[in-house]
PDB file of C-alpha atoms and ligand atoms in Angstrom:
ATOM      1  CA  MET H  87      -2.645  18.989  16.851  1.00  0.00           C
ATOM      2  CA  ASP H  88      -5.012  17.024  14.677  1.00  0.00           C
ATOM      3  CA  CYS H  89      -4.799  13.290  15.413  1.00  0.00           C
ATOM      4  CA  VAL H  90      -7.696  10.888  14.934  1.00  0.00           C
ATOM      5  CA  PHE H  91      -6.292   8.325  17.385  1.00  0.00           C
ATOM      6  CA  CYS H  92      -5.720  10.961  20.110  1.00  0.00           C
ATOM      7  CA  ASP H  93      -9.368  11.960  19.590  1.00  0.00           C
ATOM      8  CA  ILE H  94     -10.463   8.307  19.858  1.00  0.00           C
ATOM      9  CA  ALA H  95      -8.356   7.871  23.036  1.00  0.00           C
ATOM     10  CA  LYS H  96     -10.081  10.935  24.560  1.00  0.00           C
ATOM     11  CA  GLY H  97     -13.524   9.718  23.451  1.00  0.00           C
ATOM     12  CA  GLU H  98     -13.993  12.754  21.207  1.00  0.00           C
ATOM     13  CA  ILE H  99     -14.413  10.451  18.204  1.00  0.00           C
ATOM     14  CA  PRO H 100     -16.641   7.451  18.944  1.00  0.00           C
ATOM     15  CA  SER H 101     -15.189   3.959  18.684  1.00  0.00           C
ATOM     16  CA  THR H 102     -15.958   0.480  19.921  1.00  0.00           C
ATOM     17  CA  LYS H 103     -13.416   0.067  22.688  1.00  0.00           C
ATOM     18  CA  VAL H 104     -12.533  -3.475  23.692  1.00  0.00           C
ATOM     19  CA  TYR H 105      -9.787  -2.689  26.243  1.00  0.00           C
ATOM     20  CA  GLU H 106      -8.599   0.322  28.221  1.00  0.00           C
ATOM     21  CA  THR H 107      -5.996   1.013  30.908  1.00  0.00           C
ATOM     22  CA  ASP H 108      -4.420   4.247  32.175  1.00  0.00           C
ATOM     23  CA  ASP H 109      -1.988   4.153  29.235  1.00  0.00           C
ATOM     24  CA  ILE H 110      -3.554   2.060  26.463  1.00  0.00           C
ATOM     25  CA  VAL H 111      -6.771   1.864  24.436  1.00  0.00           C
ATOM     26  CA  ALA H 112      -7.811  -0.833  21.956  1.00  0.00           C
ATOM     27  CA  PHE H 113     -10.794  -0.401  19.651  1.00  0.00           C
ATOM     28  CA  LYS H 114     -12.342  -2.089  16.626  1.00  0.00           C
ATOM     29  CA  ASP H 115     -10.866  -1.031  13.296  1.00  0.00           C
ATOM     30  CA  ILE H 116     -13.356   0.877  11.134  1.00  0.00           C
ATOM     31  CA  ASP H 117     -12.257  -1.110   8.056  1.00  0.00           C
ATOM     32  CA  PRO H 118     -11.608  -4.628   9.377  1.00  0.00           C
ATOM     33  CA  GLN H 119      -9.218  -6.872   7.460  1.00  0.00           C
ATOM     34  CA  ALA H 120     -10.178  -9.989   9.418  1.00  0.00           C
ATOM     35  CA  PRO H 121     -13.237 -11.088  11.410  1.00  0.00           C
ATOM     36  CA  PHE H 122     -11.380  -9.867  14.493  1.00  0.00           C
ATOM     37  CA  HIS H 123      -9.424  -6.618  13.920  1.00  0.00           C
ATOM     38  CA  VAL H 124      -8.614  -4.186  16.691  1.00  0.00           C
ATOM     39  CA  VAL H 125      -6.161  -1.295  16.862  1.00  0.00           C
ATOM     40  CA  ILE H 126      -4.033  -0.998  20.006  1.00  0.00           C
ATOM     41  CA  ILE H 127      -2.710   2.491  20.800  1.00  0.00           C
ATOM     42  CA  PRO H 128      -1.023   4.326  23.648  1.00  0.00           C
ATOM     43  CA  LYS H 129      -2.987   7.319  24.963  1.00  0.00           C
ATOM     44  CA  GLN H 130       0.285   9.259  24.645  1.00  0.00           C
ATOM     45  CA  HIS H 131       0.864  10.646  21.148  1.00  0.00           C
ATOM     46  CA  ILE H 132       3.910   8.924  19.607  1.00  0.00           C
ATOM     47  CA  PRO H 133       3.932   9.267  15.801  1.00  0.00           C
ATOM     48  CA  SER H 134       5.269   5.833  14.805  1.00  0.00           C
ATOM     49  CA  PRO H 135       7.490   2.898  15.844  1.00  0.00           C
ATOM     50  CA  ALA H 136      10.406   4.989  14.547  1.00  0.00           C
ATOM     51  CA  HIS H 137       9.748   7.364  17.454  1.00  0.00           C
ATOM     52  CA  ILE H 138      10.304   4.733  20.146  1.00  0.00           C
ATOM     53  CA  THR H 139      13.306   5.793  22.242  1.00  0.00           C
ATOM     54  CA  LYS H 140      15.128   4.781  25.415  1.00  0.00           C
ATOM     55  CA  GLU H 141      12.844   7.236  27.202  1.00  0.00           C
ATOM     56  CA  ASN H 142       9.470   5.843  26.039  1.00  0.00           C
ATOM     57  CA  TYR H 143      10.030   2.181  25.067  1.00  0.00           C
ATOM     58  CA  ASP H 144       8.074   0.880  28.071  1.00  0.00           C
ATOM     59  CA  ILE H 145       4.881   1.760  26.177  1.00  0.00           C
ATOM     60  CA  ALA H 146       5.697  -0.891  23.550  1.00  0.00           C
ATOM     61  CA  GLY H 147       5.658  -3.551  26.277  1.00  0.00           C
ATOM     62  CA  LYS H 148       2.306  -2.256  27.492  1.00  0.00           C
ATOM     63  CA  MET H 149       0.935  -2.503  23.934  1.00  0.00           C
ATOM     64  CA  ILE H 150       2.057  -6.159  23.697  1.00  0.00           C
ATOM     65  CA  LEU H 151       0.622  -6.861  27.146  1.00  0.00           C
ATOM     66  CA  ALA H 152      -2.684  -5.421  25.899  1.00  0.00           C
ATOM     67  CA  ALA H 153      -2.641  -7.833  22.948  1.00  0.00           C
ATOM     68  CA  SER H 154      -1.959 -10.775  25.245  1.00  0.00           C
ATOM     69  CA  GLU H 155      -4.794  -9.798  27.592  1.00  0.00           C
ATOM     70  CA  ILE H 156      -7.224  -9.119  24.733  1.00  0.00           C
ATOM     71  CA  ALA H 157      -6.417 -12.557  23.265  1.00  0.00           C
ATOM     72  CA  LYS H 158      -7.349 -14.192  26.572  1.00  0.00           C
ATOM     73  CA  MET H 159     -10.519 -12.081  26.958  1.00  0.00           C
ATOM     74  CA  GLU H 160     -11.630 -12.809  23.396  1.00  0.00           C
ATOM     75  CA  LYS H 161     -10.495 -16.464  23.512  1.00  0.00           C
ATOM     76  CA  LEU H 162      -8.328 -16.176  20.405  1.00  0.00           C
ATOM     77  CA  ASP H 163      -7.045 -19.690  21.021  1.00  0.00           C
ATOM     78  CA  LYS H 164      -6.054 -20.321  17.388  1.00  0.00           C
ATOM     79  CA  GLY H 165      -3.694 -17.356  17.397  1.00  0.00           C
ATOM     80  CA  TYR H 166      -3.498 -13.886  16.009  1.00  0.00           C
ATOM     81  CA  ARG H 167      -1.200 -11.470  14.224  1.00  0.00           C
ATOM     82  CA  ILE H 168       0.151  -8.169  15.551  1.00  0.00           C
ATOM     83  CA  VAL H 169       1.277  -5.732  12.849  1.00  0.00           C
ATOM     84  CA  ALA H 170       2.825  -2.276  13.210  1.00  0.00           C
ATOM     85  CA  ASN H 171       2.991  -0.347   9.949  1.00  0.00           C
ATOM     86  CA  CYS H 172       5.733   2.288  10.015  1.00  0.00           C
ATOM     87  CA  GLY H 173       6.113   5.150   7.568  1.00  0.00           C
ATOM     88  CA  GLU H 174       5.190   5.419   3.913  1.00  0.00           C
ATOM     89  CA  ASP H 175       6.654   2.132   2.653  1.00  0.00           C
ATOM     90  CA  GLY H 176       5.323   0.364   5.743  1.00  0.00           C
ATOM     91  CA  GLY H 177       1.810   1.408   4.763  1.00  0.00           C
ATOM     92  CA  GLN H 178       1.166   3.630   7.783  1.00  0.00           C
ATOM     93  CA  THR H 179      -1.795   5.973   7.221  1.00  0.00           C
ATOM     94  CA  VAL H 180      -2.441   7.290  10.747  1.00  0.00           C
ATOM     95  CA  GLY H 181       0.484   9.102  12.388  1.00  0.00           C
ATOM     96  CA  HIS H 182      -0.031   7.770  15.915  1.00  0.00           C
ATOM     97  CA  ILE H 183       1.783   4.537  16.786  1.00  0.00           C
ATOM     98  CA  HIS H 184      -0.485   1.498  16.759  1.00  0.00           C
ATOM     99  CA  PHE H 185      -0.579  -2.263  16.519  1.00  0.00           C
ATOM    100  CA  HIS H 186      -3.158  -3.972  14.368  1.00  0.00           C
ATOM    101  CA  MET H 187      -4.351  -7.181  16.025  1.00  0.00           C
ATOM    102  CA  LEU H 188      -5.914  -9.562  13.501  1.00  0.00           C
ATOM    103  CA  ALA H 189      -7.512 -12.940  14.144  1.00  0.00           C
ATOM    104  CA  GLN H 190     -10.228 -15.463  13.356  1.00  0.00           C
ATOM    105  CA  ARG H 191      -9.018 -16.236   9.857  1.00  0.00           C
ATOM    106  CA  ASN H 192      -5.973 -17.939   8.415  1.00  0.00           C
ATOM    107  CA  LEU H 193      -3.533 -15.088   7.666  1.00  0.00           C
ATOM    108  CA  SER H 194      -1.110 -15.504   4.788  1.00  0.00           C
ATOM    109  CA  TRP H 195       2.649 -15.109   5.074  1.00  0.00           C
ATOM    110  CA  PRO H 196       4.563 -13.236   3.795  1.00  0.00           C
ATOM    111  CA  PRO H 197       2.224 -10.223   3.789  1.00  0.00           C
ATOM    112  CA  GLY H 198       1.727  -8.347   0.510  1.00  0.00           C
TER     113      GLY H 198
HETATM  114  P1  LIG U 466      -2.425   2.163   9.324  1.00  0.00           P
HETATM  115  O1  LIG U 466      -2.874   2.207   7.882  1.00  0.00           O
HETATM  116  O2  LIG U 466      -1.886   3.498   9.776  1.00  0.00           O
HETATM  117  O3  LIG U 466      -1.503   1.029   9.650  1.00  0.00           O
HETATM  118  O4  LIG U 466      -3.705   1.842  10.169  1.00  0.00           O
HETATM  119  C1  LIG U 466      -4.681   2.771  10.487  1.00  0.00           C
HETATM  120  C2  LIG U 466      -5.951   2.002  10.747  1.00  0.00           C
HETATM  121  O5  LIG U 466      -6.835   2.847  11.426  1.00  0.00           O
HETATM  122  C3  LIG U 466      -6.661   1.520   9.471  1.00  0.00           C
HETATM  123  O6  LIG U 466      -6.809   0.109   9.530  1.00  0.00           O
HETATM  124  C4  LIG U 466      -7.987   2.251   9.509  1.00  0.00           C
HETATM  125  O7  LIG U 466      -9.066   1.459   9.052  1.00  0.00           O
HETATM  126  C5  LIG U 466      -8.132   2.610  10.973  1.00  0.00           C
HETATM  127  N1  LIG U 466      -8.876   3.841  11.206  1.00  0.00           N
HETATM  128  C6  LIG U 466      -8.652   5.043  10.621  1.00  0.00           C
HETATM  129  N2  LIG U 466      -9.513   5.964  11.086  1.00  0.00           N
HETATM  130  C7  LIG U 466     -10.297   5.328  11.984  1.00  0.00           C
HETATM  131  C8  LIG U 466     -11.394   5.758  12.801  1.00  0.00           C
HETATM  132  O8  LIG U 466     -11.817   6.907  12.799  1.00  0.00           O
HETATM  133  N3  LIG U 466     -11.965   4.831  13.616  1.00  0.00           N
HETATM  134  C9  LIG U 466     -11.506   3.536  13.656  1.00  0.00           C
HETATM  135  N4  LIG U 466     -12.134   2.690  14.494  1.00  0.00           N
HETATM  136  N5  LIG U 466     -10.484   3.095  12.904  1.00  0.00           N
HETATM  137  C10 LIG U 466      -9.890   3.989  12.074  1.00  0.00           C
HETATM  138 ZN1  LIG U 467      -2.182  11.037  18.393  1.00  0.00          ZN
END
């Protein structure tokens, strides 16, 4: 199966990793939308938030824990935004579940 984020998780596509555990990887987004922009993914291939089930939902907690730990490591004291795009209308372009973590600028609300 062809999946760019699985390849990044395995190190087969280079990325700037900022965090890694047995289950999770976070790396700098190639097209940053804020001065700080990382993508948090599970190493396990799950296509989108719509594919979270009673069997695999623990991974979502691990993704949030990653964000919390990255924020402490990177001293994002003024806050940050976590975004999960899901499906076509949600603006998802890579079919492997991920959180965007954006910081170091004032982010508008509501999003466009
Ligand atoms: P989505 O549009 O699915 O919510 O987010 C996918 C994100 O992955 C985009 O922000 C895009 O810039 C990023 N991205 C896509 N391909 C690569 C890549 O090969 N390396 C890195 N570091 N980021 C990527
Ligand atoms: Zn994948």
